[in-house]
């Protein structure tokens, strides 16, 4: 097979002969000339191929269907046309793989709900090609930010015996046969006969292991898949998703908020600069205020208010919320959006939440009622990031575990961090897909994951 040029690199081949390979995204043929829109995945915009009647297989090319694959040889030229500034004037075209008129994605725009039924093909549409390109760029931008700021990329286990969030919404991992589980005298499953010798699960967070490594390496971050067995069919929840979790030694939650703010601005800036065609497409087809909103975020000074003050402002607001506001509740999306969009008018960190609604590992404040936690709220979405200063005091951490109903013996390694050289440390978590939804304007998490996993995913037709 001959070496091909990528469409994305063609500008350096002006007035040169090139060889391309790609798929038909559109075509129209007349009596003497035909036009094929070709895409090879290297760029968002299709390349126009001009097909002269003189090409020996002109009639064969005229009969090709959408998504047929071609090899094109011809001259790459500038046209002076604003809509199609360059094209390839073909001298030879070979059909590599035919398609069919039954190809389920035709020229008319299809609803995203329909596209979810054909995840193996939907990446061939403009929307999903743009989504997955931006997904790649956003992941790279986040890695780039942390690498440039001296963080070490670490890899926590996917299979674990601990529940970092204490919520119990975990997928069990076992080699035991469900037809003949070994049981103890009390009728419970005897996991000592299992592969790991005790109950094991898919991880819900890499935080606990990241803390281990931060207290040796300083600033670290994890970026990988996490799992929640939530029976939820909302547009914002998935059973398998990616989390980015920085953990920083010798750092209080104020510096952690600084890092979170700088990270979001850096990532947005990178996407806007490196995915101009894709973001313009999203702004036109998905969310017409997208680019303006993202520019406001990257140029904003993020406000900071306490949870107590936020509740006061919400209670005073001339707004009837579906969920009534009072001190002690976990803020709902409607409250978060009202805070960022109406009260603050931009991104805001809400800090110092009631300890009863936050995880066991968060640092207890001196008031005895709140913890040193924070959520980043942004217009259009609500919560984008959640984080906290971790409880570094041994006795206070044990007390918190007991109050949250956790078995202290299961967290011996975690407690060792407080026994041997404890330090103030903090971190946060960014749900990668939610961040991707924010920078694309896509409203359903199932449309930013190539193969989404959710309750009944393998039986659902949508």
mmCIF file of C-alpha atoms in Angstrom, residues 123-309:
data_model
loop_
_atom_site.group_PDB
_atom_site.id
_atom_site.type_symbol
_atom_site.label_atom_id
_atom_site.label_comp_id
_atom_site.label_asym_id
_atom_site.label_seq_id
_atom_site.Cartn_x
_atom_site.Cartn_y
_atom_site.Cartn_z
ATOM 1 C CA UNK A 123 -18.357 8.600 15.165
ATOM 2 C CA UNK A 124 -18.766 9.015 11.393
ATOM 3 C CA UNK A 125 -21.073 12.004 11.914
ATOM 4 C CA UNK A 126 -19.933 15.604 12.340
ATOM 5 C CA UNK A 127 -21.211 15.831 15.915
ATOM 6 C CA UNK A 128 -19.408 12.794 17.236
ATOM 7 C CA UNK A 129 -16.234 13.346 15.240
ATOM 8 C CA UNK A 130 -16.084 16.769 16.873
ATOM 9 C CA UNK A 131 -16.871 15.363 20.327
ATOM 10 C CA UNK A 132 -14.172 12.714 20.230
ATOM 11 C CA UNK A 133 -11.587 15.106 18.795
ATOM 12 C CA UNK A 134 -12.263 17.576 21.621
ATOM 13 C CA UNK A 135 -12.238 14.708 24.112
ATOM 14 C CA UNK A 136 -8.701 13.880 23.004
ATOM 15 C CA UNK A 137 -7.574 17.515 23.107
ATOM 16 C CA UNK A 138 -9.099 18.136 26.530
ATOM 17 C CA UNK A 139 -7.395 15.052 27.990
ATOM 18 C CA UNK A 140 -4.086 16.191 26.527
ATOM 19 C CA UNK A 141 -4.558 19.722 27.879
ATOM 20 C CA UNK A 142 -5.162 18.428 31.409
ATOM 21 C CA UNK A 143 -2.081 16.219 31.280
ATOM 22 C CA UNK A 144 -0.077 19.113 29.859
ATOM 23 C CA UNK A 145 -1.175 21.451 32.650
ATOM 24 C CA UNK A 146 -0.104 19.115 35.426
ATOM 25 C CA UNK A 147 3.119 18.035 33.740
ATOM 26 C CA UNK A 148 4.107 21.677 33.245
ATOM 27 C CA UNK A 149 3.392 22.386 36.910
ATOM 28 C CA UNK A 150 5.576 19.657 38.376
ATOM 29 C CA UNK A 151 2.931 17.026 39.151
ATOM 30 C CA UNK A 152 3.678 13.300 38.857
ATOM 31 C CA UNK A 153 1.137 11.163 36.978
ATOM 32 C CA UNK A 154 0.274 8.099 39.096
ATOM 33 C CA UNK A 155 -1.924 5.072 38.474
ATOM 34 C CA UNK A 156 -4.163 3.847 41.303
ATOM 35 C CA UNK A 157 -5.671 0.341 41.095
ATOM 36 C CA UNK A 158 -8.974 -0.255 39.348
ATOM 37 C CA UNK A 159 -9.794 -3.199 41.642
ATOM 38 C CA UNK A 160 -9.897 -2.233 45.324
ATOM 39 C CA UNK A 161 -11.202 -3.399 48.682
ATOM 40 C CA UNK A 162 -12.046 0.083 49.995
ATOM 41 C CA UNK A 163 -14.859 2.530 49.280
ATOM 42 C CA UNK A 164 -13.302 5.989 49.003
ATOM 43 C CA UNK A 165 -16.656 7.750 49.047
ATOM 44 C CA UNK A 166 -18.304 5.555 51.685
ATOM 45 C CA UNK A 167 -21.508 5.432 49.625
ATOM 46 C CA UNK A 168 -21.496 1.702 48.907
ATOM 47 C CA UNK A 169 -22.423 2.143 45.217
ATOM 48 C CA UNK A 170 -19.760 -0.260 43.966
ATOM 49 C CA UNK A 171 -19.529 -3.066 41.426
ATOM 50 C CA UNK A 172 -18.452 -6.330 43.007
ATOM 51 C CA UNK A 173 -15.500 -8.182 41.429
ATOM 52 C CA UNK A 174 -15.428 -11.913 42.125
ATOM 53 C CA UNK A 175 -14.379 -15.269 40.707
ATOM 54 C CA UNK A 176 -16.996 -17.075 42.791
ATOM 55 C CA UNK A 177 -19.814 -18.783 40.930
ATOM 56 C CA UNK A 178 -23.195 -17.150 41.649
ATOM 57 C CA UNK A 179 -24.790 -20.627 41.531
ATOM 58 C CA UNK A 180 -22.716 -21.857 44.480
ATOM 59 C CA UNK A 181 -21.411 -18.999 46.607
ATOM 60 C CA UNK A 182 -19.557 -20.369 49.658
ATOM 61 C CA UNK A 183 -21.232 -19.078 52.796
ATOM 62 C CA UNK A 184 -20.361 -18.570 56.439
ATOM 63 C CA UNK A 185 -22.424 -19.892 59.354
ATOM 64 C CA UNK A 186 -24.473 -16.680 59.375
ATOM 65 C CA UNK A 187 -25.372 -17.157 55.693
ATOM 66 C CA UNK A 188 -23.160 -14.331 54.362
ATOM 67 C CA UNK A 189 -20.789 -14.931 51.455
ATOM 68 C CA UNK A 190 -17.410 -16.322 52.489
ATOM 69 C CA UNK A 191 -15.028 -14.151 50.493
ATOM 70 C CA UNK A 192 -12.016 -15.919 51.974
ATOM 71 C CA UNK A 193 -12.608 -18.457 49.198
ATOM 72 C CA UNK A 194 -12.533 -15.718 46.557
ATOM 73 C CA UNK A 195 -9.560 -14.670 44.384
ATOM 74 C CA UNK A 196 -8.439 -11.805 46.647
ATOM 75 C CA UNK A 197 -9.515 -13.437 49.904
ATOM 76 C CA UNK A 198 -12.018 -10.696 50.707
ATOM 77 C CA UNK A 199 -14.736 -8.636 49.040
ATOM 78 C CA UNK A 200 -13.323 -6.593 46.113
ATOM 79 C CA UNK A 201 -14.848 -3.895 43.925
ATOM 80 C CA UNK A 202 -14.240 -1.660 40.926
ATOM 81 C CA UNK A 203 -12.868 1.630 42.195
ATOM 82 C CA UNK A 204 -15.089 4.662 42.730
ATOM 83 C CA UNK A 205 -12.083 6.953 43.131
ATOM 84 C CA UNK A 206 -8.307 6.869 43.088
ATOM 85 C CA UNK A 207 -8.067 9.447 45.850
ATOM 86 C CA UNK A 208 -6.981 7.282 48.748
ATOM 87 C CA UNK A 209 -4.078 5.795 46.803
ATOM 88 C CA UNK A 210 -3.209 9.248 45.415
ATOM 89 C CA UNK A 211 -2.872 10.482 48.991
ATOM 90 C CA UNK A 212 -0.381 7.668 49.681
ATOM 91 C CA UNK A 213 1.751 8.766 46.765
ATOM 92 C CA UNK A 214 1.386 12.508 47.410
ATOM 93 C CA UNK A 215 2.881 11.998 50.871
ATOM 94 C CA UNK A 216 5.986 10.631 49.191
ATOM 95 C CA UNK A 217 6.163 12.489 45.870
ATOM 96 C CA UNK A 218 4.570 15.844 46.707
ATOM 97 C CA UNK A 219 2.104 16.859 43.983
ATOM 98 C CA UNK A 220 0.536 13.986 42.025
ATOM 99 C CA UNK A 221 -2.504 13.400 39.862
ATOM 100 C CA UNK A 222 -4.513 10.419 38.681
ATOM 101 C CA UNK A 223 -6.522 10.257 35.482
ATOM 102 C CA UNK A 224 -8.401 7.071 34.754
ATOM 103 C CA UNK A 225 -11.683 5.139 34.763
ATOM 104 C CA UNK A 226 -13.915 4.976 37.831
ATOM 105 C CA UNK A 227 -17.196 3.174 38.416
ATOM 106 C CA UNK A 228 -20.439 3.835 40.293
ATOM 107 C CA UNK A 229 -23.285 1.308 40.557
ATOM 108 C CA UNK A 230 -25.885 4.068 40.685
ATOM 109 C CA UNK A 231 -29.344 3.159 39.447
ATOM 110 C CA UNK A 232 -29.708 6.506 37.708
ATOM 111 C CA UNK A 233 -30.927 7.426 34.245
ATOM 112 C CA UNK A 234 -30.183 11.146 34.339
ATOM 113 C CA UNK A 235 -28.303 12.932 31.533
ATOM 114 C CA UNK A 236 -25.400 13.577 33.954
ATOM 115 C CA UNK A 237 -24.742 10.081 35.321
ATOM 116 C CA UNK A 238 -22.912 7.067 33.951
ATOM 117 C CA UNK A 239 -21.745 3.823 35.538
ATOM 118 C CA UNK A 240 -18.273 4.081 33.998
ATOM 119 C CA UNK A 241 -16.551 7.422 33.608
ATOM 120 C CA UNK A 242 -13.111 9.036 33.900
ATOM 121 C CA UNK A 243 -11.916 11.087 36.841
ATOM 122 C CA UNK A 244 -8.981 13.452 37.126
ATOM 123 C CA UNK A 245 -7.827 13.705 40.745
ATOM 124 C CA UNK A 246 -4.856 15.839 41.804
ATOM 125 C CA UNK A 247 -3.500 15.410 45.331
ATOM 126 C CA UNK A 248 -1.076 17.933 46.831
ATOM 127 C CA UNK A 249 1.103 17.639 49.938
ATOM 128 C CA UNK A 250 1.789 20.658 52.183
ATOM 129 C CA UNK A 251 -1.261 22.309 50.636
ATOM 130 C CA UNK A 252 -4.426 23.700 52.196
ATOM 131 C CA UNK A 253 -7.733 23.949 50.378
ATOM 132 C CA UNK A 254 -7.159 27.569 49.390
ATOM 133 C CA UNK A 255 -4.177 26.612 47.232
ATOM 134 C CA UNK A 256 -6.147 23.631 45.894
ATOM 135 C CA UNK A 257 -8.809 26.060 44.685
ATOM 136 C CA UNK A 258 -6.102 28.146 42.998
ATOM 137 C CA UNK A 259 -4.893 25.049 41.141
ATOM 138 C CA UNK A 260 -8.430 24.076 40.131
ATOM 139 C CA UNK A 261 -9.141 27.559 38.763
ATOM 140 C CA UNK A 262 -5.884 27.712 36.816
ATOM 141 C CA UNK A 263 -6.424 24.195 35.456
ATOM 142 C CA UNK A 264 -9.904 24.954 34.099
ATOM 143 C CA UNK A 265 -8.755 28.181 32.462
ATOM 144 C CA UNK A 266 -5.752 26.441 30.910
ATOM 145 C CA UNK A 267 -7.844 23.559 29.538
ATOM 146 C CA UNK A 268 -10.531 25.838 28.092
ATOM 147 C CA UNK A 269 -7.897 28.041 26.497
ATOM 148 C CA UNK A 270 -6.202 25.009 24.934
ATOM 149 C CA UNK A 271 -9.443 23.674 23.453
ATOM 150 C CA UNK A 272 -10.497 27.055 22.074
ATOM 151 C CA UNK A 273 -7.103 27.514 20.440
ATOM 152 C CA UNK A 274 -6.706 23.989 19.052
ATOM 153 C CA UNK A 275 -10.264 22.991 18.140
ATOM 154 C CA UNK A 276 -11.559 26.127 16.444
ATOM 155 C CA UNK A 277 -13.606 24.332 13.788
ATOM 156 C CA UNK A 278 -15.102 21.930 16.313
ATOM 157 C CA UNK A 279 -16.044 24.612 18.829
ATOM 158 C CA UNK A 280 -17.509 26.758 16.050
ATOM 159 C CA UNK A 281 -19.619 23.753 15.032
ATOM 160 C CA UNK A 282 -20.818 23.223 18.607
ATOM 161 C CA UNK A 283 -21.586 26.921 18.918
ATOM 162 C CA UNK A 284 -23.685 26.806 15.741
ATOM 163 C CA UNK A 285 -25.423 23.437 16.105
ATOM 164 C CA UNK A 286 -25.449 22.511 19.810
ATOM 165 C CA UNK A 287 -25.200 25.586 22.072
ATOM 166 C CA UNK A 288 -25.140 29.008 20.447
ATOM 167 C CA UNK A 289 -23.768 30.714 23.563
ATOM 168 C CA UNK A 290 -20.940 28.232 24.039
ATOM 169 C CA UNK A 291 -17.900 30.200 22.878
ATOM 170 C CA UNK A 292 -18.994 33.353 24.678
ATOM 171 C CA UNK A 293 -19.515 31.384 27.920
ATOM 172 C CA UNK A 294 -16.132 29.670 27.676
ATOM 173 C CA UNK A 295 -14.366 32.952 26.998
ATOM 174 C CA UNK A 296 -15.992 34.474 30.057
ATOM 175 C CA UNK A 297 -14.783 31.573 32.198
ATOM 176 C CA UNK A 298 -11.181 31.738 31.024
ATOM 177 C CA UNK A 299 -11.082 35.496 31.644
ATOM 178 C CA UNK A 300 -12.971 35.519 34.966
ATOM 179 C CA UNK A 301 -11.811 35.902 38.543
ATOM 180 C CA UNK A 302 -13.479 33.029 40.397
ATOM 181 C CA UNK A 303 -15.448 34.222 43.430
ATOM 182 C CA UNK A 304 -15.397 32.386 46.780
ATOM 183 C CA UNK A 305 -18.223 32.256 49.309
ATOM 184 C CA UNK A 306 -18.987 29.948 52.199
ATOM 185 C CA UNK A 307 -21.818 27.443 52.085
ATOM 186 C CA UNK A 308 -23.477 29.330 54.961
ATOM 187 C CA UNK A 309 -23.411 32.602 53.001
#
